[in-house]
Amino acid sequence: MFALIDCNSFYASCERVYRPWLGDVPVVVLSNNDGCVIARTREAKRLGIPMGAPYFQWRDQMREWGVVCFSSNYELYGQMSARVMTTLEEMFPRLEVYSIDEAFADLTGLQSDLVEMGREARARVLLWTGIPVGVGIGPTKTLAKLANWAAKSWRKSEGVIDLRDPSRRDRLLQMTDVNEVWGVGRRLTARLQPLGIKTAWDLAQYDPASLRRQFSVVLEKTARELRGISCLQLEEAVPPRQMICSSKMFGARVRELPPIREAVAAYVSKAAEKMRAQGSLAGALQVAIRTGMHNPDQPRYANAINCPLPYPTDDTRVLAAAAIRGLDAIYRPGYAYSKAEVLLMDLRQRGEFTGDLFAAAPRPGADRLMAVIDRINAREGRGTVRLGRIPAAPEWAMRREMMSQRYTTRWDELMVVR
């Protein structure tokens, strides 16, 4: 038995926590460089603002409607997510953090009233963090996910829906479009409709072996899970990632090489910090740059290069030096660059490789230095200690003109009560 606890309009809800006067006001959060809408409150959805709406096209209309817009504040959202997950970990013996705003809980063997437990989870998370959540309960992870969708869609459910009853489960499957099923996207929906699969019920009743032959074993498992047969287990320990990417659009087009070097060094630093957090070393590195690809009046260019490393490492200095050498090799003057990307590859845990007897040795004390830097940045805020070539306020930085304060991670941005 599983429960899925999912935060409602998470990014927008985080912005409301520190602005309670926005409780009934339509709020949207924008993507990188204030490009498009990536989170909407219920009030914004009622106005017909679609997910992914380009901000420049909807800006005047949203101002007329009184919609409050925020730039993405990922530091705030990350901290609020950690608070929500910590709260849930105190309530449930086994928890799988599935994404920044949702988690699966294992309810197997619990003797208490599960619906009441779901209500208690909603109340506690709201009280301790200010974030509203929905709870879906079911005998499989896919049914718990579907129950959560229904709990957030039907206000009469009071945010909790339990699908343990087979008759209730079947009624929900019959009235739910197949595209609302976990893992069934728009393209797959178009392929399923010629087979007569239009609802979640149709998918559950379809022959699983045929689904496996025509599509994949993943869709077969989804159909079985909709029938109540558990095929997906709880993953308490997240496996280490095999690749780590750091990539952002520049706040403005960049033509000169020095600021792109700064950006690449900054992206390397962020990726290396994530890699050290999972205890991995990088055996290879790739750096890429490109111009905008949609303006027919501007010349286009894109290129990438694999950069050799002297040894598997998590040392930001070594990684940044290799990335900048690669950047210098693929940079071409005369172009307006819009994006750079750093990809750490061939990741392995410490002790999972044999050192090269003839390769250069790592710098003495590099492990301790990186650990100290990570501790300082975790306590004082990312970027407090950084490579000398990375400026504090770079011109190429992501454009976030409507970003709220980072209340939980910056001493100089703490909330002030007057």
Coordinates of C-alpha atoms in Angstrom, one line a residue:
M1 CA 0.0 0.0 0.0
F2 CA 1.4 3.4 -1.1
A3 CA 0.6 7.0 -0.6
L4 CA 1.8 9.8 -2.9
I5 CA 2.1 13.2 -1.2
D6 CA 2.4 16.0 -3.8
C7 CA 2.7 19.7 -3.1
N8 CA 0.1 21.9 -4.8
S9 CA 1.5 24.4 -7.4
F10 CA 4.8 24.0 -5.4
Y11 CA 6.8 26.9 -6.8
A12 CA 3.9 29.3 -6.5
S13 CA 3.0 28.0 -3.0
C14 CA 6.6 28.7 -1.9
E15 CA 6.2 32.3 -2.9
R16 CA 2.9 32.5 -1.0
V17 CA 4.4 31.2 2.3
Y18 CA 6.2 34.5 2.8
R19 CA 3.4 36.6 1.3
P20 CA 0.2 35.4 3.0
W21 CA -1.7 38.4 1.4
L22 CA -1.4 36.5 -1.9
G23 CA -3.7 33.7 -0.7
D24 CA -6.5 34.4 -3.1
V25 CA -4.5 36.3 -5.8
P26 CA -3.5 34.5 -9.1
V27 CA 0.2 33.8 -9.0
V28 CA 2.6 32.4 -11.6
V29 CA 6.2 31.5 -11.6
L30 CA 8.4 31.9 -14.7
S31 CA 11.2 29.7 -16.1
N32 CA 14.8 30.6 -16.6
N33 CA 15.3 34.1 -18.0
D34 CA 11.6 34.8 -17.3
G35 CA 10.7 32.8 -20.4
C36 CA 7.4 31.0 -19.8
V37 CA 5.0 30.0 -17.1
I38 CA 6.1 26.8 -15.2
A39 CA 3.8 27.0 -12.1
R40 CA 0.3 28.4 -11.6
T41 CA -2.0 28.7 -8.7
R42 CA -5.6 27.5 -9.0
E43 CA -6.7 31.2 -9.5
A44 CA -4.3 31.6 -12.4
K45 CA -5.5 28.3 -14.0
R46 CA -9.1 29.6 -13.9
L47 CA -8.0 32.6 -15.9
G48 CA -7.0 30.3 -18.7
I49 CA -3.3 30.9 -18.4
P50 CA -1.7 27.7 -19.9
M51 CA 1.3 25.9 -18.7
G52 CA 4.3 27.0 -20.8
A53 CA 2.7 30.2 -21.8
P54 CA 5.4 32.6 -23.1
Y55 CA 5.6 35.6 -20.7
F56 CA 6.2 38.2 -23.4
Q57 CA 2.9 37.2 -25.1
W58 CA 0.8 37.1 -21.9
R59 CA 2.5 39.9 -19.9
D60 CA 0.0 42.7 -20.7
Q61 CA -3.0 40.4 -20.2
M62 CA -1.7 39.2 -16.8
R63 CA -1.1 42.7 -15.7
E64 CA -4.7 43.6 -16.6
W65 CA -6.0 40.6 -14.6
G66 CA -3.8 41.4 -11.6
V67 CA -1.7 38.3 -11.8
V68 CA 1.5 38.4 -9.7
C69 CA 4.5 37.0 -11.5
F70 CA 7.8 35.7 -10.0
S71 CA 11.1 34.7 -11.5
S72 CA 12.3 31.2 -10.5
N73 CA 13.9 31.2 -7.0
Y74 CA 15.5 27.8 -7.0
E75 CA 17.4 28.3 -3.7
L76 CA 14.1 29.0 -1.9
Y77 CA 12.3 26.1 -3.5
G78 CA 15.1 23.7 -2.7
Q79 CA 15.0 24.6 1.0
M80 CA 11.2 24.5 1.2
S81 CA 11.3 21.1 -0.4
A82 CA 13.8 19.9 2.2
R83 CA 11.5 21.1 5.0
V84 CA 8.5 19.3 3.5
M85 CA 10.4 16.0 3.1
T86 CA 11.8 16.2 6.6
T87 CA 8.3 16.6 7.9
L88 CA 7.1 13.6 6.0
E89 CA 10.0 11.5 7.1
E90 CA 8.9 12.0 10.7
M91 CA 5.5 10.5 9.9
F92 CA 6.2 7.6 7.6
P93 CA 8.7 4.8 8.3
R94 CA 9.7 4.5 4.6
L95 CA 9.8 7.4 2.1
E96 CA 10.9 7.8 -1.5
V97 CA 11.6 11.4 -2.5
Y98 CA 10.4 11.2 -6.1
S99 CA 10.9 14.8 -7.1
I100 CA 11.3 18.3 -5.6
D101 CA 7.6 18.4 -4.7
E102 CA 6.4 14.8 -4.3
A103 CA 7.2 11.7 -2.4
F104 CA 5.9 8.1 -2.1
A105 CA 5.3 6.6 1.3
D106 CA 5.1 2.9 2.1
L107 CA 1.9 2.3 4.2
T108 CA 2.2 -1.5 4.1
G109 CA 1.4 -3.0 7.5
L110 CA 0.3 0.2 9.2
Q111 CA -2.7 -0.4 11.4
S112 CA -4.1 3.1 11.7
D113 CA -6.8 4.7 9.5
L114 CA -4.9 5.5 6.3
V115 CA -7.3 8.2 5.2
E116 CA -7.0 9.9 8.6
M117 CA -3.2 9.5 8.3
G118 CA -3.4 11.3 5.0
R119 CA -5.4 14.1 6.5
E120 CA -2.9 14.4 9.3
A121 CA 0.0 14.6 6.8
R122 CA -1.7 17.4 5.0
A123 CA -2.4 19.3 8.2
R124 CA 1.1 18.8 9.6
V125 CA 2.9 19.8 6.4
L126 CA 0.7 22.9 6.1
L127 CA 1.3 23.9 9.7
W128 CA 5.0 23.3 9.7
T129 CA 6.0 24.5 6.3
G130 CA 3.0 26.5 4.9
I131 CA 2.8 24.3 1.8
P132 CA -0.5 22.7 0.8
V133 CA -0.3 19.1 -0.4
G134 CA -2.6 16.4 -1.8
V135 CA -2.5 12.7 -0.8
G136 CA -3.4 9.8 -3.0
I137 CA -3.6 6.2 -1.5
G138 CA -3.5 3.0 -3.5
P139 CA -2.2 -0.6 -3.6
T140 CA 0.3 0.4 -6.4
K141 CA 2.4 3.5 -7.0
T142 CA 0.6 4.2 -10.3
L143 CA -2.8 4.1 -8.5
A144 CA -1.5 6.3 -5.7
K145 CA -0.3 8.8 -8.3
L146 CA -3.8 8.7 -10.0
A147 CA -5.5 9.1 -6.7
N148 CA -3.4 12.1 -5.9
W149 CA -4.4 13.7 -9.2
A150 CA -8.0 13.2 -8.4
A151 CA -7.5 14.5 -4.8
K152 CA -6.1 17.8 -6.2
S153 CA -8.8 18.0 -8.9
W154 CA -11.9 17.3 -6.8
R155 CA -12.2 19.8 -3.9
K156 CA -14.9 17.7 -2.2
S157 CA -12.2 15.1 -1.5
E158 CA -10.6 17.5 1.0
G159 CA -7.2 16.6 -0.5
V160 CA -7.2 12.9 0.2
I161 CA -8.5 10.0 -2.0
D162 CA -8.2 6.3 -1.1
L163 CA -8.4 3.7 -3.9
R164 CA -8.2 0.6 -1.8
D165 CA -11.8 -0.2 -2.6
P166 CA -11.8 -1.9 -6.1
S167 CA -15.2 -0.5 -7.1
R168 CA -14.1 3.1 -6.3
R169 CA -10.9 2.4 -8.2
D170 CA -12.8 1.2 -11.3
R171 CA -15.1 4.2 -11.3
L172 CA -12.1 6.6 -11.3
L173 CA -10.4 4.6 -14.1
Q174 CA -13.5 4.8 -16.2
M175 CA -13.8 8.5 -16.0
T176 CA -10.1 9.4 -16.3
D177 CA -8.5 10.2 -19.7
V178 CA -5.5 8.0 -20.4
N179 CA -3.2 11.0 -20.7
E180 CA -3.7 11.5 -17.0
V181 CA -2.0 8.2 -16.2
W182 CA 1.5 8.4 -14.8
G183 CA 4.0 8.1 -17.7
V184 CA 1.5 8.4 -20.5
G185 CA 2.3 11.6 -22.4
R186 CA 0.8 13.3 -25.4
R187 CA 2.7 11.3 -28.0
L188 CA 1.9 8.0 -26.4
T189 CA -1.8 9.0 -26.0
A190 CA -2.0 9.6 -29.8
R191 CA -0.6 6.1 -30.4
L192 CA -3.0 4.5 -28.0
Q193 CA -6.2 6.0 -29.3
P194 CA -6.3 4.0 -32.6
L195 CA -6.3 0.9 -30.4
G196 CA -9.4 2.2 -28.6
I197 CA -7.5 3.1 -25.5
K198 CA -9.0 6.4 -24.5
T199 CA -9.4 6.1 -20.7
A200 CA -7.3 4.7 -17.9
W201 CA -9.9 1.9 -17.7
D202 CA -9.2 1.0 -21.3
L203 CA -5.5 0.8 -20.6
A204 CA -6.0 -1.4 -17.6
Q205 CA -8.2 -3.9 -19.5
Y206 CA -5.9 -4.1 -22.5
D207 CA -3.8 -7.3 -22.9
P208 CA -0.5 -6.6 -21.1
A209 CA 1.5 -8.9 -23.4
S210 CA 0.2 -6.9 -26.4
L211 CA 1.2 -3.7 -24.8
R212 CA 4.7 -5.1 -24.2
R213 CA 5.1 -6.2 -27.9
Q214 CA 3.7 -3.0 -29.4
F215 CA 5.1 -0.4 -26.9
S216 CA 7.4 -1.4 -24.0
V217 CA 7.6 -3.3 -20.8
V218 CA 7.1 0.0 -19.0
L219 CA 3.6 0.4 -20.4
E220 CA 2.9 -3.2 -19.6
K221 CA 3.8 -2.6 -16.0
T222 CA 1.6 0.6 -16.0
A223 CA -1.4 -1.4 -17.1
R224 CA -0.8 -4.1 -14.5
E225 CA -0.5 -1.4 -11.8
L226 CA -3.8 0.1 -12.8
R227 CA -5.3 -3.3 -12.1
G228 CA -3.9 -3.3 -8.6
I229 CA -0.8 -5.5 -9.3
S230 CA 2.2 -3.8 -7.8
C231 CA 5.2 -3.8 -10.2
L232 CA 7.1 -0.8 -8.9
Q233 CA 8.8 -0.9 -5.5
L234 CA 9.8 1.9 -3.2
E235 CA 13.3 3.2 -3.9
E236 CA 14.6 4.6 -0.6
A237 CA 18.2 4.9 -1.7
V238 CA 18.5 7.0 -4.9
P239 CA 21.2 5.4 -7.1
P240 CA 24.0 7.8 -8.0
R241 CA 23.6 9.6 -11.3
Q242 CA 25.8 8.4 -14.2
M243 CA 26.0 11.9 -15.7
I244 CA 25.6 15.4 -14.3
C245 CA 24.7 18.4 -16.5
S246 CA 24.8 22.1 -15.7
S247 CA 23.4 24.3 -18.4
K248 CA 21.6 27.6 -18.6
M249 CA 20.6 30.2 -21.2
F250 CA 22.6 33.4 -20.8
G251 CA 20.6 36.5 -19.6
A252 CA 21.7 38.2 -22.9
R253 CA 23.6 37.2 -26.0
V254 CA 27.3 37.0 -25.5
R255 CA 29.8 37.5 -28.3
E256 CA 33.2 37.7 -26.5
L257 CA 35.1 34.7 -25.2
P258 CA 36.1 35.9 -21.6
P259 CA 32.5 36.0 -20.3
I260 CA 31.7 32.6 -21.8
R261 CA 34.8 31.3 -19.9
E262 CA 33.3 32.7 -16.7
A263 CA 30.0 31.0 -17.4
V264 CA 31.6 27.7 -18.1
A265 CA 33.7 27.9 -14.9
A266 CA 30.5 28.7 -13.0
Y267 CA 28.6 25.7 -14.5
V268 CA 31.5 23.4 -13.8
S269 CA 31.5 24.5 -10.1
K270 CA 27.8 23.8 -9.8
A271 CA 28.1 20.4 -11.4
A272 CA 31.2 19.4 -9.4
E273 CA 29.3 20.3 -6.1
K274 CA 26.5 18.0 -7.1
M275 CA 28.9 15.3 -8.0
R276 CA 30.7 15.5 -4.7
A277 CA 27.4 15.3 -2.8
Q278 CA 26.9 11.8 -4.2
G279 CA 30.5 10.8 -3.6
S280 CA 31.5 10.4 -7.3
L281 CA 34.5 11.2 -9.5
A282 CA 34.3 12.3 -13.1
G283 CA 36.2 10.3 -15.7
A284 CA 35.3 12.6 -18.6
L285 CA 33.9 16.0 -19.3
Q286 CA 32.1 17.6 -22.2
V287 CA 31.6 21.3 -22.9
A288 CA 29.2 22.7 -25.5
I289 CA 28.1 26.2 -26.7
R290 CA 25.5 27.3 -29.1
T291 CA 23.8 30.4 -30.5
G292 CA 20.1 31.0 -30.7
M293 CA 18.5 28.6 -33.2
H294 CA 15.2 30.3 -34.0
N295 CA 16.2 33.7 -35.5
P296 CA 16.7 33.4 -39.2
D297 CA 18.4 36.7 -39.4
Q298 CA 21.3 35.7 -37.2
P299 CA 24.1 33.2 -38.1
R300 CA 23.9 29.9 -36.2
Y301 CA 26.6 27.8 -34.7
A302 CA 26.7 24.9 -32.2
N303 CA 29.5 22.7 -31.2
A304 CA 30.7 20.4 -28.4
I305 CA 33.9 18.7 -27.4
N306 CA 35.0 16.0 -25.0
C307 CA 37.8 17.2 -22.7
P308 CA 40.4 14.8 -21.4
L309 CA 41.0 14.7 -17.7
P310 CA 44.4 13.7 -16.2
Y311 CA 42.7 11.3 -13.7
P312 CA 39.1 10.7 -12.3
T313 CA 38.5 13.7 -10.1
D314 CA 36.0 15.9 -8.3
D315 CA 38.4 18.9 -8.0
T316 CA 36.6 21.9 -9.4
R317 CA 40.0 23.5 -10.4
V318 CA 41.0 20.5 -12.5
L319 CA 37.5 20.2 -14.1
A320 CA 37.3 24.0 -14.9
A321 CA 40.8 24.0 -16.5
A322 CA 39.8 21.1 -18.8
A323 CA 36.5 22.7 -19.7
I324 CA 38.0 26.1 -20.5
R325 CA 40.6 24.4 -22.8
G326 CA 37.8 22.7 -24.6
L327 CA 35.8 25.9 -24.8
D328 CA 38.8 27.7 -26.4
A329 CA 39.0 25.0 -29.0
I330 CA 35.3 25.2 -30.2
Y331 CA 34.7 29.0 -29.7
R332 CA 34.3 30.9 -33.0
P333 CA 34.2 34.7 -33.1
G334 CA 31.4 36.6 -34.8
Y335 CA 28.5 34.7 -33.2
A336 CA 26.0 35.8 -30.6
Y337 CA 26.0 32.9 -28.1
S338 CA 22.9 32.1 -26.1
K339 CA 23.9 29.0 -24.0
A340 CA 26.7 27.0 -22.6
E341 CA 26.6 23.5 -21.2
V342 CA 28.9 21.3 -19.1
L343 CA 28.4 17.6 -18.8
L344 CA 30.3 15.4 -16.3
M345 CA 30.4 11.9 -17.6
D346 CA 31.8 8.4 -16.8
L347 CA 31.0 8.9 -13.1
R348 CA 32.2 6.3 -10.7
Q349 CA 32.3 6.0 -6.9
R350 CA 35.6 6.3 -5.1
G351 CA 37.4 3.0 -5.1
E352 CA 35.6 1.8 -8.3
F353 CA 38.5 2.4 -10.6
T354 CA 42.2 1.4 -10.9
G355 CA 44.6 4.3 -11.0
D356 CA 47.0 4.7 -14.0
L357 CA 50.5 4.2 -12.8
F358 CA 51.8 6.7 -15.4
A359 CA 49.1 9.3 -15.1
A360 CA 49.5 12.6 -13.1
A361 CA 48.7 12.3 -9.4
P362 CA 45.9 14.4 -7.8
R363 CA 46.9 17.5 -6.0
P364 CA 47.7 16.9 -2.4
G365 CA 44.9 18.0 -0.1
A366 CA 42.4 18.5 -2.9
D367 CA 39.7 16.3 -1.2
R368 CA 40.0 18.3 2.1
L369 CA 39.9 21.6 0.2
M370 CA 36.8 20.8 -1.7
A371 CA 35.1 19.5 1.4
V372 CA 35.8 22.8 3.2
I373 CA 34.5 24.8 0.3
D374 CA 31.3 22.8 0.2
R375 CA 30.7 23.2 3.9
I376 CA 31.2 27.0 3.7
N377 CA 28.9 27.4 0.7
A378 CA 26.3 25.2 2.4
R379 CA 26.4 27.4 5.5
E380 CA 26.8 30.9 3.9
G381 CA 25.2 30.4 0.5
R382 CA 26.3 29.1 -2.8
G383 CA 29.1 31.1 -4.4
T384 CA 30.5 32.4 -1.1
V385 CA 33.8 30.7 -2.0
R386 CA 34.3 30.3 -5.7
L387 CA 36.9 30.2 -8.4
G388 CA 38.6 33.6 -8.9
R389 CA 37.5 33.9 -12.5
I390 CA 33.8 33.8 -11.6
P391 CA 32.5 37.3 -10.8
A392 CA 30.0 37.9 -8.1
A393 CA 27.4 39.6 -10.4
P394 CA 28.2 38.5 -14.0
E395 CA 26.6 40.2 -17.0
W396 CA 25.8 36.8 -18.6
A397 CA 23.8 35.6 -15.5
M398 CA 20.3 34.3 -16.0
R399 CA 17.7 37.1 -16.1
R400 CA 15.4 37.1 -13.1
E401 CA 13.9 40.5 -12.8
M402 CA 11.1 39.5 -10.6
M403 CA 12.8 37.1 -8.2
S404 CA 11.8 37.1 -4.6
Q405 CA 14.2 37.2 -1.6
R406 CA 16.0 34.0 -0.7
Y407 CA 14.7 34.0 2.8
T408 CA 16.1 30.7 3.9
T409 CA 19.6 30.7 2.4
R410 CA 20.9 34.3 2.5
W411 CA 21.6 36.3 5.7
D412 CA 21.1 39.6 3.9
E413 CA 17.7 38.5 2.5
L414 CA 16.1 37.3 5.8
M415 CA 12.5 38.4 6.3
V416 CA 12.3 41.6 8.4
V417 CA 9.3 42.3 10.6
R418 CA 8.8 46.0 11.4

